[in-house]
mmCIF file of C-alpha atoms and ligand atoms in Angstrom:
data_model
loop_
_atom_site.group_PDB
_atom_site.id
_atom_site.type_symbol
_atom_site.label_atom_id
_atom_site.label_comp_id
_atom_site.label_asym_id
_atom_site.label_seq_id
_atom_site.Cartn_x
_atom_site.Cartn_y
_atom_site.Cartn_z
ATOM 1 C CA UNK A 327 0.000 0.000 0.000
ATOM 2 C CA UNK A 328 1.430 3.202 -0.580
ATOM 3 C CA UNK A 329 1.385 5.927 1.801
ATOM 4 C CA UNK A 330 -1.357 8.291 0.330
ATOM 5 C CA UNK A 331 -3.346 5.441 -0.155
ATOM 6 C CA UNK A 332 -2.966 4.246 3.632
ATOM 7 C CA UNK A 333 -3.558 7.548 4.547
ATOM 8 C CA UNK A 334 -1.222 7.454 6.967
ATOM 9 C CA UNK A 335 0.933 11.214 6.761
ATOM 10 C CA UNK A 336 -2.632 13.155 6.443
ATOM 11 C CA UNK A 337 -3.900 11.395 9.300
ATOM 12 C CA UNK A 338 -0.882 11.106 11.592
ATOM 13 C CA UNK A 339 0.192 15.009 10.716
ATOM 14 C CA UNK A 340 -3.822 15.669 12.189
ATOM 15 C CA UNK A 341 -2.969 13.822 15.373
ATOM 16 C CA UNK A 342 0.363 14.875 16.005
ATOM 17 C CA UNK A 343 -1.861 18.197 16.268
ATOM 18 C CA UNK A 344 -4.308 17.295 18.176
ATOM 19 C CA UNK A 345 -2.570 15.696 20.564
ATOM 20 C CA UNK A 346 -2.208 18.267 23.265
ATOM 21 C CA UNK A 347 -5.878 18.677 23.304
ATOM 22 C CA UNK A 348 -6.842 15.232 23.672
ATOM 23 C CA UNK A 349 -4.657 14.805 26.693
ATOM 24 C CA UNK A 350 -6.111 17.542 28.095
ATOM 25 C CA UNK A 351 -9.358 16.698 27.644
ATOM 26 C CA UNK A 352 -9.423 13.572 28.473
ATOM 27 C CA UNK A 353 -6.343 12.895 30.964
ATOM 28 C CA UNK A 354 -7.166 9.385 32.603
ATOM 29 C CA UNK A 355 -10.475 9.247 30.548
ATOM 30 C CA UNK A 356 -13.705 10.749 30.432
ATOM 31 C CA UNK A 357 -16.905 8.750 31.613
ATOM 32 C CA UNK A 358 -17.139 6.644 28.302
ATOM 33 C CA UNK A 359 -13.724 5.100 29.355
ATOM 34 C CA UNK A 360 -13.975 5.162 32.962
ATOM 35 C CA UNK A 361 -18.185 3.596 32.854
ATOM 36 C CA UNK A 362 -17.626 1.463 29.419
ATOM 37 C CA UNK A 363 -14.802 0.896 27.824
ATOM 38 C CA UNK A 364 -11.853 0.540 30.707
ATOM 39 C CA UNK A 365 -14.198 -2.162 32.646
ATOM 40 C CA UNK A 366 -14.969 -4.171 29.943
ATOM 41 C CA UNK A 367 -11.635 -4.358 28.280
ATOM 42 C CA UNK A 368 -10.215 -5.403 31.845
ATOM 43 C CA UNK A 369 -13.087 -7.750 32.166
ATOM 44 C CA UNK A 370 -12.408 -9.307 28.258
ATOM 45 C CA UNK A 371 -8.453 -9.087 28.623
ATOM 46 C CA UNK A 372 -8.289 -11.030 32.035
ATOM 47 C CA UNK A 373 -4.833 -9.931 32.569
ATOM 48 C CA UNK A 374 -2.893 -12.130 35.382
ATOM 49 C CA UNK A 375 0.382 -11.159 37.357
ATOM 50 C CA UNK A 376 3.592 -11.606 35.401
ATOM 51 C CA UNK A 377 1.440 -11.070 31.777
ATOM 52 C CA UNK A 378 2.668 -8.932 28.805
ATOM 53 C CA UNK A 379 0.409 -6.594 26.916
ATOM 54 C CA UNK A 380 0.318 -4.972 23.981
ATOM 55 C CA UNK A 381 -1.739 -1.803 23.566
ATOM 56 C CA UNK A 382 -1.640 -0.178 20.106
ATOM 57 C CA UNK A 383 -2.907 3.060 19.270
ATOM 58 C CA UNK A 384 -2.591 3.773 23.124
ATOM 59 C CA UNK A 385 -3.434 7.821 22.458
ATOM 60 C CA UNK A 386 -2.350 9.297 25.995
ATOM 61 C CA UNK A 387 -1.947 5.947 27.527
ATOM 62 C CA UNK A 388 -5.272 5.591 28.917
ATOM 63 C CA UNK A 389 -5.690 1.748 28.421
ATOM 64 C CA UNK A 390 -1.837 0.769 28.821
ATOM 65 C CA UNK A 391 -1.942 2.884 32.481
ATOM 66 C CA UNK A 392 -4.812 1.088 33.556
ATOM 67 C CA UNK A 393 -3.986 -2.320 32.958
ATOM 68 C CA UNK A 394 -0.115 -1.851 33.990
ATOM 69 C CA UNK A 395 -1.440 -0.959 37.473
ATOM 70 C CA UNK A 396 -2.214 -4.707 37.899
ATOM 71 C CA UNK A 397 0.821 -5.776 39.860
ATOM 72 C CA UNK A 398 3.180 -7.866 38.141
ATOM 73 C CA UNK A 399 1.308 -6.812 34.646
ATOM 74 C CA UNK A 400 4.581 -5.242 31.580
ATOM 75 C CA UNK A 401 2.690 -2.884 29.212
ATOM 76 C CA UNK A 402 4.179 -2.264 25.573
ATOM 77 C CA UNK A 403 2.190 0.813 24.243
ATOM 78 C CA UNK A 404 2.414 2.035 20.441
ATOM 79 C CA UNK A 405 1.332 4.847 18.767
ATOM 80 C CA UNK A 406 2.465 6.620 15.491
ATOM 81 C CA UNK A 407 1.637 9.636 16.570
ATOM 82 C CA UNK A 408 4.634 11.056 18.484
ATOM 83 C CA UNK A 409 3.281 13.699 20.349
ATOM 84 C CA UNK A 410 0.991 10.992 21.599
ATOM 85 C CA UNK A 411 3.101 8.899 22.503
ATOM 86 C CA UNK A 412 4.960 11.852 24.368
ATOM 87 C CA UNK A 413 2.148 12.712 26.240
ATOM 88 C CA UNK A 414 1.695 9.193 27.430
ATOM 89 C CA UNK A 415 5.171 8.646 28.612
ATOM 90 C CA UNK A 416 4.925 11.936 30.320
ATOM 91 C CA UNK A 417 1.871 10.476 32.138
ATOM 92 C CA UNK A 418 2.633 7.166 33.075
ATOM 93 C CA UNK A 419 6.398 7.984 34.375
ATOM 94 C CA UNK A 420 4.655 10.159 37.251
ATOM 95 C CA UNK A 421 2.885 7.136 38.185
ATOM 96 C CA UNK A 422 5.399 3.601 38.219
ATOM 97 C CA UNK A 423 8.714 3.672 39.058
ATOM 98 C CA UNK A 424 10.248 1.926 38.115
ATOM 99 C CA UNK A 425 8.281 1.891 34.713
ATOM 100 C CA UNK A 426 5.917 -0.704 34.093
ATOM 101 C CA UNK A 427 4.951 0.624 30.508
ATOM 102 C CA UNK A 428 7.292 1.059 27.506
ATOM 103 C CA UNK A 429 6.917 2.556 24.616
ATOM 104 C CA UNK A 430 7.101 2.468 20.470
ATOM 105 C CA UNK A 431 6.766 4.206 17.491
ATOM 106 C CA UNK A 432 4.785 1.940 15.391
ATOM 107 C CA UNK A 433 2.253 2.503 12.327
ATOM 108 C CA UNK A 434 -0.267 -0.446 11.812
ATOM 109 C CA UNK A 435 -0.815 0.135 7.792
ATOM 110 C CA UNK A 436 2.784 0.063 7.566
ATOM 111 C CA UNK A 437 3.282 -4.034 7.164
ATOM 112 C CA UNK A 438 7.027 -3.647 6.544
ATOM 113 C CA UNK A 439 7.297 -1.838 10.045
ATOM 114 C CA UNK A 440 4.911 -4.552 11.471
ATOM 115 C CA UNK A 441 6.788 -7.448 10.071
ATOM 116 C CA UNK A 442 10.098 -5.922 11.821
ATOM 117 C CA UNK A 443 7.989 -5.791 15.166
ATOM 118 C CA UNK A 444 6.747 -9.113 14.633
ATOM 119 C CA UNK A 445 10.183 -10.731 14.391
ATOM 120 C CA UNK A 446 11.309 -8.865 17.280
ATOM 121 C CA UNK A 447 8.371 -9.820 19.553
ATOM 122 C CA UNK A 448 7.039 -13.289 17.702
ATOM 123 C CA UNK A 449 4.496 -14.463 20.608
ATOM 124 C CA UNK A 450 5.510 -12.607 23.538
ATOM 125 C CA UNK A 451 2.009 -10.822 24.543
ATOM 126 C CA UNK A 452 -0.751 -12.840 26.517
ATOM 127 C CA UNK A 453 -3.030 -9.616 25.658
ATOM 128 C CA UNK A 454 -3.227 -7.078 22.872
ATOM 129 C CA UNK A 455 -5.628 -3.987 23.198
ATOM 130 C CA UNK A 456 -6.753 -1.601 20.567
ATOM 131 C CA UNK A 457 -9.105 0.986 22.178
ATOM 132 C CA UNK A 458 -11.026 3.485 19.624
ATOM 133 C CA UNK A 459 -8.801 2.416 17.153
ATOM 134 C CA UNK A 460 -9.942 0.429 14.331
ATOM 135 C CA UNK A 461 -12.061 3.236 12.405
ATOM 136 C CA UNK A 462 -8.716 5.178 12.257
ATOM 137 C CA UNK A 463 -7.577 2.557 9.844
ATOM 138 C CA UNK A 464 -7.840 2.836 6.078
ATOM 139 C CA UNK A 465 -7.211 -1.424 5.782
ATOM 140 C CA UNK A 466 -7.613 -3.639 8.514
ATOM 141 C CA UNK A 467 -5.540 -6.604 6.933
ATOM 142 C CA UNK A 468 -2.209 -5.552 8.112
ATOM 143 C CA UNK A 469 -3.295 -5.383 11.545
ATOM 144 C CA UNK A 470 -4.860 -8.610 11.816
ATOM 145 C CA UNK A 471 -2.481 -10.297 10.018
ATOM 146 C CA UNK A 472 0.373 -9.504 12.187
ATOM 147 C CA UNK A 473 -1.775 -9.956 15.409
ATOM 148 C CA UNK A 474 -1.249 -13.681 15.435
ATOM 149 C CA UNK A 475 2.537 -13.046 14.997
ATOM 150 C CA UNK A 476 2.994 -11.409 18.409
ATOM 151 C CA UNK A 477 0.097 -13.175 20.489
ATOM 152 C CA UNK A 478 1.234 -16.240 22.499
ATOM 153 C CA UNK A 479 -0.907 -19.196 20.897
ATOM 154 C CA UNK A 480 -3.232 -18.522 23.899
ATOM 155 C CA UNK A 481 -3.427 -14.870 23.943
ATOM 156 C CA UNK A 482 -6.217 -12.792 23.454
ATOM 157 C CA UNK A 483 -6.590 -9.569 21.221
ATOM 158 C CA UNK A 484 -9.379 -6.693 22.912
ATOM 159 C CA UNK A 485 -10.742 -4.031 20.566
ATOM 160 C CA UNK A 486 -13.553 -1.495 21.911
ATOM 161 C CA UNK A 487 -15.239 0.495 19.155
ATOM 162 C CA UNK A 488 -17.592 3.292 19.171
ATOM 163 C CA UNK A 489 -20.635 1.173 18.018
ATOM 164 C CA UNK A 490 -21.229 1.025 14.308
ATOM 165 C CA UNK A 491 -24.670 0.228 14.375
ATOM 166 C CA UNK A 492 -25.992 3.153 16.795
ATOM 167 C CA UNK A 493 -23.101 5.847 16.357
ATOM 168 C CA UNK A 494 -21.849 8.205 13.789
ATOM 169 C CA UNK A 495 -21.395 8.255 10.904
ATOM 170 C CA UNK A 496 -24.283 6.399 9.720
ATOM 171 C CA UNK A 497 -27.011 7.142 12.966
ATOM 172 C CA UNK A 498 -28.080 10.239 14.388
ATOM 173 C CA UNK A 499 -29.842 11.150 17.994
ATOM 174 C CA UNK A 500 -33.399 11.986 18.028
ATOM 175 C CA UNK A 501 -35.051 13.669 21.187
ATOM 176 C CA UNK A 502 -38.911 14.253 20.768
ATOM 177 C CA UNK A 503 -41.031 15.977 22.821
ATOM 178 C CA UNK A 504 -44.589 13.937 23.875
ATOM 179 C CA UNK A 505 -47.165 14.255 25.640
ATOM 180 C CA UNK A 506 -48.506 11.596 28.227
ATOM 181 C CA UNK A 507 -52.048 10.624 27.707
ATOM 182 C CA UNK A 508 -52.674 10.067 31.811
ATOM 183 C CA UNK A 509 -50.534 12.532 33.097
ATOM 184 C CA UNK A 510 -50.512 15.267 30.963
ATOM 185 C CA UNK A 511 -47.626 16.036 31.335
ATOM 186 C CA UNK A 512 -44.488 16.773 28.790
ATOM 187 C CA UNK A 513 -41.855 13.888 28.638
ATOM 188 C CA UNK A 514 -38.273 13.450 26.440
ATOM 189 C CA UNK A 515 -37.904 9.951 24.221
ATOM 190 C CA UNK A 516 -34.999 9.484 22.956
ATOM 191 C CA UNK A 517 -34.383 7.351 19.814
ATOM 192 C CA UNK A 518 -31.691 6.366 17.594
ATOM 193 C CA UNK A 519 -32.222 7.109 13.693
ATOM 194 C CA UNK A 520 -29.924 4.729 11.299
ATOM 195 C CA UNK A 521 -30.288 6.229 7.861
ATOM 196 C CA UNK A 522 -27.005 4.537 6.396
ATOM 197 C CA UNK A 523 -25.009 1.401 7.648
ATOM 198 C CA UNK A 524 -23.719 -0.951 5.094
ATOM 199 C CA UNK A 525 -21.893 1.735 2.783
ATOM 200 C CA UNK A 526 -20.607 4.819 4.466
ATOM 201 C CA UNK A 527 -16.772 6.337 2.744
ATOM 202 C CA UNK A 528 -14.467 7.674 4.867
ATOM 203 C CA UNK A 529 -15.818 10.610 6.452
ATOM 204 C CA UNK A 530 -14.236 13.480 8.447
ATOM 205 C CA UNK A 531 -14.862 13.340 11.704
ATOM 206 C CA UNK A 532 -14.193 14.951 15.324
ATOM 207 C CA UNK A 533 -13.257 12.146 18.167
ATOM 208 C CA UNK A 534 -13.803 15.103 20.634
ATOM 209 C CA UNK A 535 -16.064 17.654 20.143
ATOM 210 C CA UNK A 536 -14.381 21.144 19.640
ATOM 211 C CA UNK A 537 -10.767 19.307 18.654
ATOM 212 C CA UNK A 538 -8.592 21.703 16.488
ATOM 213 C CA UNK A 539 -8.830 19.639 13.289
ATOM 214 C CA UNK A 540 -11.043 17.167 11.503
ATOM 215 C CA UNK A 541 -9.881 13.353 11.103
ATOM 216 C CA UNK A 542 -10.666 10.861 8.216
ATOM 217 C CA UNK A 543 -13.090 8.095 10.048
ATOM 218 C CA UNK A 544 -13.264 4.378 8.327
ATOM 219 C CA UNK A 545 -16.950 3.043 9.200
ATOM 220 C CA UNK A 546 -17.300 -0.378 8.884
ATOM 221 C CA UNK A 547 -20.308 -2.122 9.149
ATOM 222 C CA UNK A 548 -19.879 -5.254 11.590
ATOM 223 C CA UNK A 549 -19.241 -7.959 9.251
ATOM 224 C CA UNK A 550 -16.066 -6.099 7.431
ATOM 225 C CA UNK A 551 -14.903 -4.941 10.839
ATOM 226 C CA UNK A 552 -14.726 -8.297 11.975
ATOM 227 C CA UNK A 553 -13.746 -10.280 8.637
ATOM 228 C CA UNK A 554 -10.004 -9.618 8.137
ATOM 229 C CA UNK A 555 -9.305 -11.126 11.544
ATOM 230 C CA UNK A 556 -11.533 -14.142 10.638
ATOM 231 C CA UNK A 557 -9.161 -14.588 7.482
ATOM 232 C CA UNK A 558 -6.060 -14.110 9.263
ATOM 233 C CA UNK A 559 -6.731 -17.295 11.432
ATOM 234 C CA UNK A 560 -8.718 -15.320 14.650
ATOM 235 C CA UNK A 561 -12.051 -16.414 16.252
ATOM 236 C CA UNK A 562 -14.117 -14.496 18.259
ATOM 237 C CA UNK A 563 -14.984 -15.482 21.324
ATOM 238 C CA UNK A 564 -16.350 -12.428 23.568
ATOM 239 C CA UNK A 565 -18.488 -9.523 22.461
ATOM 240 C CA UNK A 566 -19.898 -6.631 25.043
ATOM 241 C CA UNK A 567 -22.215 -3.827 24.116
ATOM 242 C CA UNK A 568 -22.387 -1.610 27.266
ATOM 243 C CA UNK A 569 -24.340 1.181 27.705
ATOM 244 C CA UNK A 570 -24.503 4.171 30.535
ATOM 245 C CA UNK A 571 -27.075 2.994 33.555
ATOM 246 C CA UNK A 572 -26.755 5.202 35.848
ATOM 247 C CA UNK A 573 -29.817 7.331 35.050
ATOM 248 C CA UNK A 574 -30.573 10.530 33.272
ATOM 249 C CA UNK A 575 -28.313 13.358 32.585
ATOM 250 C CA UNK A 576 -31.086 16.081 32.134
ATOM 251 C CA UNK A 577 -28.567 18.639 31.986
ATOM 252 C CA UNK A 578 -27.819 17.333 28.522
ATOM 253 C CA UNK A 579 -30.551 15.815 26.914
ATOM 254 C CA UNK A 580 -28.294 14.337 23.869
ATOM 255 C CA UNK A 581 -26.148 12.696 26.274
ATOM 256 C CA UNK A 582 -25.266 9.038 25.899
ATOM 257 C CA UNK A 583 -26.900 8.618 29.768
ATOM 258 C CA UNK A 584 -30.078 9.484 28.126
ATOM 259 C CA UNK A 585 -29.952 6.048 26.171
ATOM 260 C CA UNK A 586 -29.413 3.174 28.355
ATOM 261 C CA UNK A 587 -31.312 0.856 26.198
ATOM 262 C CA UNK A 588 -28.446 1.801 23.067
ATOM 263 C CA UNK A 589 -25.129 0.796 23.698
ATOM 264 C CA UNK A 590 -22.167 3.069 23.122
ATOM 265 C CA UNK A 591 -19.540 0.707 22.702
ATOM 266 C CA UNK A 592 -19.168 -2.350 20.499
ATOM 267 C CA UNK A 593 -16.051 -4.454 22.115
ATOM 268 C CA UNK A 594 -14.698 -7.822 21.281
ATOM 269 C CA UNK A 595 -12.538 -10.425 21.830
ATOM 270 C CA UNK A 596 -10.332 -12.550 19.597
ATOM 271 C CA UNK A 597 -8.376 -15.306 20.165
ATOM 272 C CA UNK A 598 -5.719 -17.689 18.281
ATOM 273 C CA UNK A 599 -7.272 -20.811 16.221
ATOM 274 C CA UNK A 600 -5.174 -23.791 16.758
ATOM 275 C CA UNK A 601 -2.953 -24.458 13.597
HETATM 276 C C1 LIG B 1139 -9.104 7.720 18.997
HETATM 277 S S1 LIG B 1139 -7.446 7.601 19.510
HETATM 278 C C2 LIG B 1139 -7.553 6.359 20.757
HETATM 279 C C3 LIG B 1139 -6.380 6.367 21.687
HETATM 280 C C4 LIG B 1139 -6.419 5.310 22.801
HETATM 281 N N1 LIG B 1139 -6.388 3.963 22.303
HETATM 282 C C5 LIG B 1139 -7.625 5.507 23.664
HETATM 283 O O1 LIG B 1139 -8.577 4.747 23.565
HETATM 284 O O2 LIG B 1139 -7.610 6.474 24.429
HETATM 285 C C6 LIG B 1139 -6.723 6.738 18.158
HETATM 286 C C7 LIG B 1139 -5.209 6.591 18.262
HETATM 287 O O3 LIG B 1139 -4.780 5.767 17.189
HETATM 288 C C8 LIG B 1139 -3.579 6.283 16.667
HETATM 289 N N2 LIG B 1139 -3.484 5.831 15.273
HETATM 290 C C9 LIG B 1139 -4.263 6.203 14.223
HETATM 291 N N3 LIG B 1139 -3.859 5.599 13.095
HETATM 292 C C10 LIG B 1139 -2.787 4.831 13.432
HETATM 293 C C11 LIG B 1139 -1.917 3.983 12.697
HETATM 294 N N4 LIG B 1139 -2.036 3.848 11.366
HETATM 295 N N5 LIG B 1139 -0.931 3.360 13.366
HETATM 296 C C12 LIG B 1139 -0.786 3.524 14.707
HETATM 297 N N6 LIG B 1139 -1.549 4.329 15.453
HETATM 298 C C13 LIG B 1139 -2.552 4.974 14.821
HETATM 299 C C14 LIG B 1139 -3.719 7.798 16.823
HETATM 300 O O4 LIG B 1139 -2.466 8.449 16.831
HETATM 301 C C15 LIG B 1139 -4.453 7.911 18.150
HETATM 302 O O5 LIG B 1139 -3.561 8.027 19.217
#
């Protein structure tokens, strides 16, 4: 693939920008990480004492800090962003000494980079996490090709998504207004409207609201998210959709809170196929 194609330079030039902001916005994570998407990938990755992980795409660390404060848990975190990865380094040395996470420059459409990984780390990790990472990719097949390269033959791989049914791009929040029949009164219903789902293009997109620049956003629709794994010998074994329960935000009537019956968050588990 070349470069423009993978759009990696537009992409990583965007982030490299952006990633001041992020860290301050979202330091240790805001409530979708801390309600949804940290639990679950703890729950799904099952990480023991004396483990190795694997987080790619770590961002500001968020994922690699939390499972590295597991005692006895090793955290390799890679970004190609390098102002992320500063920022997460910055983080994460305040917190272990001596350092339980590491880190590395890597770019996951880049398979000659990948294969150079691979043969320096061939099965080392028990886990490998990818949080809000795979609709940053232009091609999935590099990345699930060289997952089974660096898992142990029983490790497990964790992705959590934003979810592709019931979130941008292709579904939008509704909030009526009605009136109840037996009280009279005025109440808010919220619904989800899906107008597209199987064909969406790359779209530009803002992962926080207010960041300083736009970023190109693969949708997928479930089945292609999941397929290149499925080809590159991976089963999957685990999937969690969890959604906020802990009652309305009425401050912000498009919150997320405001929809416990949608999930948020589409996150899986894969695991090796015996050869
Ligand atoms: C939405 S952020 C998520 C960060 C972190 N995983 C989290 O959940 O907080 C996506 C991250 O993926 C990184 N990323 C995007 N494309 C990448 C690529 N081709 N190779 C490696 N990292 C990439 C970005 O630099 C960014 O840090």
């Amino acid at each position: 693939m070349t470069e423009e194609a993978s759009n990696t330079p537009a992409n990583r030039q965007s982030w490299n920008k952006i990633a001041d902001f992020w860290d301050t916005k979202l330091g240790d994570g805001n409530d979708m990480f801390l309600d949804l998407i940290l639990p679950t990938i703890e729950a799904l990755a099952d990480v023991k004492p004396g483990q190795r992980v694997l987080d790619l795409g770590t961002g500001n660390g968020i994922v690699a800090r939390r499972l590295a404060a597991r005692e006895g848990v090793e955290v390799l975190a890679t970004d190609y962003s390098e102002a992320q990865i500063e920022n997460a380094r910055r983080r994460t040395e305040k917190i272990f000494t001596p350092p339980r996470v590491t880190f590395a420059q890597l770019d996951l459409l880049d398979r000659v980079a990948l294969d150079d990984f691979a043969q320096r780390h061939p099965e080392e990790f028990d886990v490998v996490t990818g949080s809000m990472l795979l609709k940053e990719l232009s091609d999935l097949a590099p990345l699930a090709e060289f997952l089974p390269k660096v898992m142990k033959p029983k490790g497990r791989a964790v992705f959590a998504n934003l979810h592709p049914c019931f979130h941008k791009p292709g579904a939008h929040r509704v909030i009526e207004v009605v009136e109840n029949p037996d009280t009279g009164g005025q109440e808010i219903q919220t619904s989800i409207k899906v107008s597209k789902y199987l064909n969406i293009g790359p779209v530009q997109s803002q992962a926080l609201r207010g960041q300083p620049e736009p970023l190109i956003w693969f949708h997928r629709p479930i089945h292609e998210m999941l397929e290149p794994f499925f080809d590159a010998g991976l089963a999957l074994n685990k999937v969690r959709e969890p959604s906020f329960q802990d009652g309305p935000d009425a401050g912000q009537i498009q919150s997320y809170h405001n929809y416990p019956q949608i999930p948020m968050q589409f996150i899986f588990r894969l695991v090796r196929l015996p050869v």
